[in-house]
């Protein structure tokens, strides 16, 4: 189920941030752009995210219509996540973030956060 239109902000930039503002959500999107991944593969590729937080983020993204979750009736259960067409439509946004980050690092390579 998608986020109700009345719950979304009027500003389109804020709407986008509402859906992908979490650090983990952007990394999930990045890791699912090439294709379907299992939960364990996502956890491993993302890094220092707890199972609880990753599960919560994936559920929120599923509710927003950004990805689908498929459970296979096996023992142990196999669960796969795939971006929806809506999720894939965020590729230009992620590409722009990538380019900006690369340019920033090239210009400010020695900068560290206080």
Tab-separated table of C-alpha atoms in Angstrom:
chain	number	residue	atom	x	y	z
A	1	UNK	CA	0.000	0.000	0.000
A	2	UNK	CA	1.376	3.424	-0.939
A	3	UNK	CA	1.608	6.327	1.473
A	4	UNK	CA	-1.698	8.191	1.474
A	5	UNK	CA	-1.586	11.354	-0.639
A	6	UNK	CA	-2.951	13.465	2.221
A	7	UNK	CA	-0.063	12.335	4.448
A	8	UNK	CA	2.556	13.530	1.951
A	9	UNK	CA	4.047	17.028	2.153
A	10	UNK	CA	3.081	19.637	-0.441
A	11	UNK	CA	6.704	20.142	-1.508
A	12	UNK	CA	7.889	17.460	-3.983
A	13	UNK	CA	11.444	17.542	-2.580
A	14	UNK	CA	10.098	16.929	0.903
A	15	UNK	CA	7.926	14.101	-0.447
A	16	UNK	CA	10.998	12.403	-1.920
A	17	UNK	CA	12.911	12.868	1.321
A	18	UNK	CA	9.982	11.461	3.290
A	19	UNK	CA	10.221	8.236	1.270
A	20	UNK	CA	14.021	7.809	1.143
A	21	UNK	CA	15.392	10.078	3.872
A	22	UNK	CA	16.798	7.307	5.999
A	23	UNK	CA	20.465	6.428	5.429
A	24	UNK	CA	19.594	2.749	5.183
A	25	UNK	CA	16.805	3.265	2.635
A	26	UNK	CA	19.166	4.961	0.193
A	27	UNK	CA	21.664	2.111	0.615
A	28	UNK	CA	18.908	-0.468	0.121
A	29	UNK	CA	17.894	1.289	-3.092
A	30	UNK	CA	21.523	1.375	-4.228
A	31	UNK	CA	21.968	-2.333	-3.575
A	32	UNK	CA	18.706	-3.372	-5.260
A	33	UNK	CA	19.252	-1.311	-8.444
A	34	UNK	CA	21.218	-4.170	-10.120
A	35	UNK	CA	18.477	-6.677	-9.260
A	36	UNK	CA	16.820	-8.912	-6.680
A	37	UNK	CA	18.613	-9.715	-3.425
A	38	UNK	CA	17.937	-11.912	-0.439
A	39	UNK	CA	17.781	-10.455	3.073
A	40	UNK	CA	21.211	-11.801	4.035
A	41	UNK	CA	22.802	-10.381	0.890
A	42	UNK	CA	21.345	-6.952	1.665
A	43	UNK	CA	22.497	-7.076	5.278
A	44	UNK	CA	26.007	-8.041	4.206
A	45	UNK	CA	26.285	-5.412	1.449
A	46	UNK	CA	24.920	-2.586	3.602
A	47	UNK	CA	27.176	-3.263	6.562
A	48	UNK	CA	26.546	-1.998	10.081
A	49	UNK	CA	22.761	-2.213	10.131
A	50	UNK	CA	20.964	-4.371	12.665
A	51	UNK	CA	18.555	-7.052	11.501
A	52	UNK	CA	15.707	-5.255	13.290
A	53	UNK	CA	16.394	-1.903	11.600
A	54	UNK	CA	16.883	-3.454	8.166
A	55	UNK	CA	13.610	-5.385	8.502
A	56	UNK	CA	11.797	-2.208	9.551
A	57	UNK	CA	13.235	-0.192	6.654
A	58	UNK	CA	12.356	-2.907	4.130
A	59	UNK	CA	8.781	-3.055	5.439
A	60	UNK	CA	8.404	0.725	5.205
A	61	UNK	CA	9.734	0.668	1.638
A	62	UNK	CA	7.339	-2.138	0.747
A	63	UNK	CA	4.422	-0.146	2.186
A	64	UNK	CA	5.532	2.877	0.129
A	65	UNK	CA	5.507	0.782	-3.018
A	66	UNK	CA	9.267	1.055	-3.626
A	67	UNK	CA	9.977	-2.680	-3.429
A	68	UNK	CA	8.312	-6.054	-3.314
A	69	UNK	CA	8.983	-8.905	-0.915
A	70	UNK	CA	8.625	-12.489	-2.072
A	71	UNK	CA	8.637	-15.342	0.431
A	72	UNK	CA	9.334	-18.832	-0.878
A	73	UNK	CA	7.736	-21.773	0.992
A	74	UNK	CA	11.022	-23.477	1.836
A	75	UNK	CA	12.774	-24.507	5.010
A	76	UNK	CA	14.490	-22.315	5.977
A	77	UNK	CA	12.312	-19.649	4.344
A	78	UNK	CA	13.868	-17.741	1.468
A	79	UNK	CA	12.863	-14.081	1.156
A	80	UNK	CA	13.800	-11.925	-1.827
A	81	UNK	CA	13.453	-8.192	-2.348
A	82	UNK	CA	13.060	-6.499	-5.716
A	83	UNK	CA	12.519	-2.870	-6.617
A	84	UNK	CA	9.207	-1.991	-8.185
A	85	UNK	CA	8.940	0.273	-11.224
A	86	UNK	CA	8.461	3.133	-8.752
A	87	UNK	CA	11.630	2.104	-6.914
A	88	UNK	CA	13.618	1.930	-10.150
A	89	UNK	CA	12.347	5.394	-11.048
A	90	UNK	CA	14.608	6.730	-8.269
A	91	UNK	CA	17.722	5.741	-10.259
A	92	UNK	CA	18.285	9.264	-11.664
A	93	UNK	CA	18.061	10.638	-8.114
A	94	UNK	CA	20.662	8.144	-6.848
A	95	UNK	CA	22.860	8.763	-9.909
A	96	UNK	CA	22.766	12.506	-9.203
A	97	UNK	CA	23.650	11.886	-5.547
A	98	UNK	CA	26.538	9.645	-6.647
A	99	UNK	CA	27.884	12.278	-9.052
A	100	UNK	CA	27.571	15.045	-6.502
A	101	UNK	CA	29.316	12.940	-3.857
A	102	UNK	CA	32.158	12.087	-6.237
A	103	UNK	CA	32.621	15.758	-7.178
A	104	UNK	CA	32.542	16.776	-3.518
A	105	UNK	CA	35.116	14.158	-2.550
A	106	UNK	CA	37.386	15.228	-5.417
A	107	UNK	CA	37.206	18.879	-4.356
A	108	UNK	CA	37.240	18.366	-0.595
A	109	UNK	CA	39.088	15.056	-0.272
A	110	UNK	CA	40.833	15.889	2.976
A	111	UNK	CA	37.751	17.216	4.766
A	112	UNK	CA	36.564	15.356	7.859
A	113	UNK	CA	33.485	15.979	9.947
A	114	UNK	CA	34.032	17.761	13.287
